[in-house]
Amino acid sequence: MSRKSSASGIVYSTETGRVCPDCGQPKAQCVCKQAAAPSGDGVARVRRETKGRKGKGVTTIAGLALEPLALAQLGKALKAQCGSGGTVKDGVIEIQGDHVEKVMTHLKQQGFSVKKSGG
């Protein structure tokens, strides 16, 4: 298969797999959108939030300088540890409910620097 231009709209090829829609290269060889370095200072800030959630509390963990896949795996482990649901959005892990102490303990055991943020 020859190199396709971005105008072709191809996003998958049976020969190469996923294709970058911008440059037409296979995703593994795409250089047009280099993944940005994970943001954060390496200090996990754990806090309880209710704003914008109709009074329901969630525990949020921000500031971890991890790749998206590693952040998702950590989020999954934290959800299992707390026995609760949650998600990872924009580099922030959200765990449903008030689990600040459990999360801080788990992160310290994993070797992260942890600070309790907020009230």
CSV table of C-alpha atoms in Angstrom, one decimal:
chain,number,residue,atom,x,y,z
A,1,MET,CA,0.0,0.0,0.0
A,2,SER,CA,1.4,3.4,-0.9
A,3,ARG,CA,1.4,6.4,1.4
A,4,LYS,CA,-2.0,8.1,1.5
A,5,SER,CA,-2.6,11.8,1.9
A,6,SER,CA,-4.7,13.1,4.7
A,7,ALA,CA,-7.4,14.0,2.2
A,8,SER,CA,-8.1,10.3,1.7
A,9,GLY,CA,-9.6,9.9,5.1
A,10,ILE,CA,-8.2,6.4,5.7
A,11,VAL,CA,-7.9,5.6,9.4
A,12,TYR,CA,-7.3,1.8,9.2
A,13,SER,CA,-5.5,-0.4,6.8
A,14,THR,CA,-5.5,-4.2,6.8
A,15,GLU,CA,-1.8,-4.1,5.9
A,16,THR,CA,-0.6,-1.7,8.6
A,17,GLY,CA,-3.4,-1.4,11.2
A,18,ARG,CA,-4.4,2.0,12.5
A,19,VAL,CA,-3.4,5.0,10.4
A,20,CYS,CA,-2.9,8.6,11.5
A,21,PRO,CA,-5.6,10.6,9.8
A,22,ASP,CA,-3.3,13.7,9.6
A,23,CYS,CA,-0.1,12.3,8.0
A,24,GLY,CA,-1.3,8.9,6.6
A,25,GLN,CA,1.5,7.0,8.4
A,26,PRO,CA,0.8,4.0,10.6
A,27,LYS,CA,0.1,5.1,14.2
A,28,ALA,CA,3.4,3.5,15.4
A,29,GLN,CA,5.4,5.6,12.9
A,30,CYS,CA,3.3,8.8,13.2
A,31,VAL,CA,5.4,11.9,14.0
A,32,CYS,CA,2.8,14.7,13.4
A,33,LYS,CA,1.3,14.4,16.9
A,34,GLN,CA,4.0,13.4,19.3
A,35,ALA,CA,2.5,12.5,22.7
A,36,ALA,CA,3.0,15.3,25.1
A,37,ALA,CA,5.0,14.6,28.2
A,38,PRO,CA,2.7,13.8,31.1
A,39,SER,CA,1.9,16.9,33.0
A,40,GLY,CA,2.3,17.0,36.8
A,41,ASP,CA,5.1,17.5,39.3
A,42,GLY,CA,5.1,14.0,40.6
A,43,VAL,CA,3.3,14.8,43.8
A,44,ALA,CA,-0.1,13.1,44.0
A,45,ARG,CA,-2.7,15.6,45.3
A,46,VAL,CA,-5.6,13.7,46.9
A,47,ARG,CA,-8.8,15.5,47.7
A,48,ARG,CA,-12.6,15.1,48.1
A,49,GLU,CA,-14.8,17.1,45.7
A,50,THR,CA,-18.5,17.6,45.4
A,51,LYS,CA,-18.7,20.6,43.1
A,52,GLY,CA,-20.7,19.9,39.9
A,53,ARG,CA,-21.8,16.5,41.1
A,54,LYS,CA,-25.2,17.2,42.8
A,55,GLY,CA,-23.7,16.8,46.2
A,56,LYS,CA,-22.2,13.4,45.5
A,57,GLY,CA,-18.6,13.2,46.8
A,58,VAL,CA,-15.7,11.9,44.8
A,59,THR,CA,-12.0,11.4,45.6
A,60,THR,CA,-9.8,13.0,43.0
A,61,ILE,CA,-6.1,12.3,42.5
A,62,ALA,CA,-4.2,14.8,40.4
A,63,GLY,CA,-0.5,15.7,39.7
A,64,LEU,CA,0.8,12.3,38.8
A,65,ALA,CA,3.3,12.4,35.9
A,66,LEU,CA,2.3,9.1,34.4
A,67,GLU,CA,1.5,8.0,30.8
A,68,PRO,CA,-2.2,7.6,30.1
A,69,LEU,CA,-2.0,3.8,30.1
A,70,ALA,CA,-0.2,3.7,33.4
A,71,LEU,CA,-2.6,6.2,34.9
A,72,ALA,CA,-5.6,4.1,33.8
A,73,GLN,CA,-4.0,1.0,35.4
A,74,LEU,CA,-3.4,2.9,38.6
A,75,GLY,CA,-7.0,4.1,38.5
A,76,LYS,CA,-8.2,0.5,38.1
A,77,ALA,CA,-6.1,-0.6,41.0
A,78,LEU,CA,-7.4,2.2,43.2
A,79,LYS,CA,-11.0,1.5,42.3
A,80,ALA,CA,-10.5,-2.2,43.3
A,81,GLN,CA,-8.8,-1.2,46.5
A,82,CYS,CA,-11.7,1.1,47.5
A,83,GLY,CA,-14.4,-1.2,46.2
A,84,SER,CA,-15.9,1.6,44.2
A,85,GLY,CA,-16.4,2.9,40.7
A,86,GLY,CA,-14.6,5.8,39.1
A,87,THR,CA,-12.9,7.1,35.9
A,88,VAL,CA,-9.8,8.7,34.6
A,89,LYS,CA,-10.4,12.1,32.9
A,90,ASP,CA,-7.8,14.6,31.6
A,91,GLY,CA,-5.0,13.1,33.8
A,92,VAL,CA,-7.1,13.1,37.0
A,93,ILE,CA,-8.3,9.9,38.6
A,94,GLU,CA,-11.8,10.1,40.1
A,95,ILE,CA,-13.0,7.5,42.6
A,96,GLN,CA,-16.6,7.6,43.7
A,97,GLY,CA,-17.1,8.2,47.4
A,98,ASP,CA,-14.9,9.5,50.2
A,99,HIS,CA,-11.8,7.3,50.1
A,100,VAL,CA,-9.1,9.9,50.7
A,101,GLU,CA,-7.3,7.9,53.5
A,102,LYS,CA,-7.4,4.6,51.6
A,103,VAL,CA,-6.1,6.2,48.4
A,104,MET,CA,-3.3,8.0,50.2
A,105,THR,CA,-2.2,4.8,51.9
A,106,HIS,CA,-2.3,2.8,48.7
A,107,LEU,CA,-0.3,5.5,46.8
A,108,LYS,CA,2.3,5.7,49.6
A,109,GLN,CA,2.8,1.9,49.4
A,110,GLN,CA,3.3,2.3,45.6
A,111,GLY,CA,6.1,4.8,46.3
A,112,PHE,CA,4.4,8.0,45.2
A,113,SER,CA,4.7,11.4,47.1
A,114,VAL,CA,1.3,12.1,48.4
A,115,LYS,CA,-0.3,15.3,49.8
A,116,LYS,CA,-3.8,15.8,51.0
A,117,SER,CA,-5.3,18.8,49.3
A,118,GLY,CA,-8.3,20.9,50.2
A,119,GLY,CA,-10.3,20.8,53.5
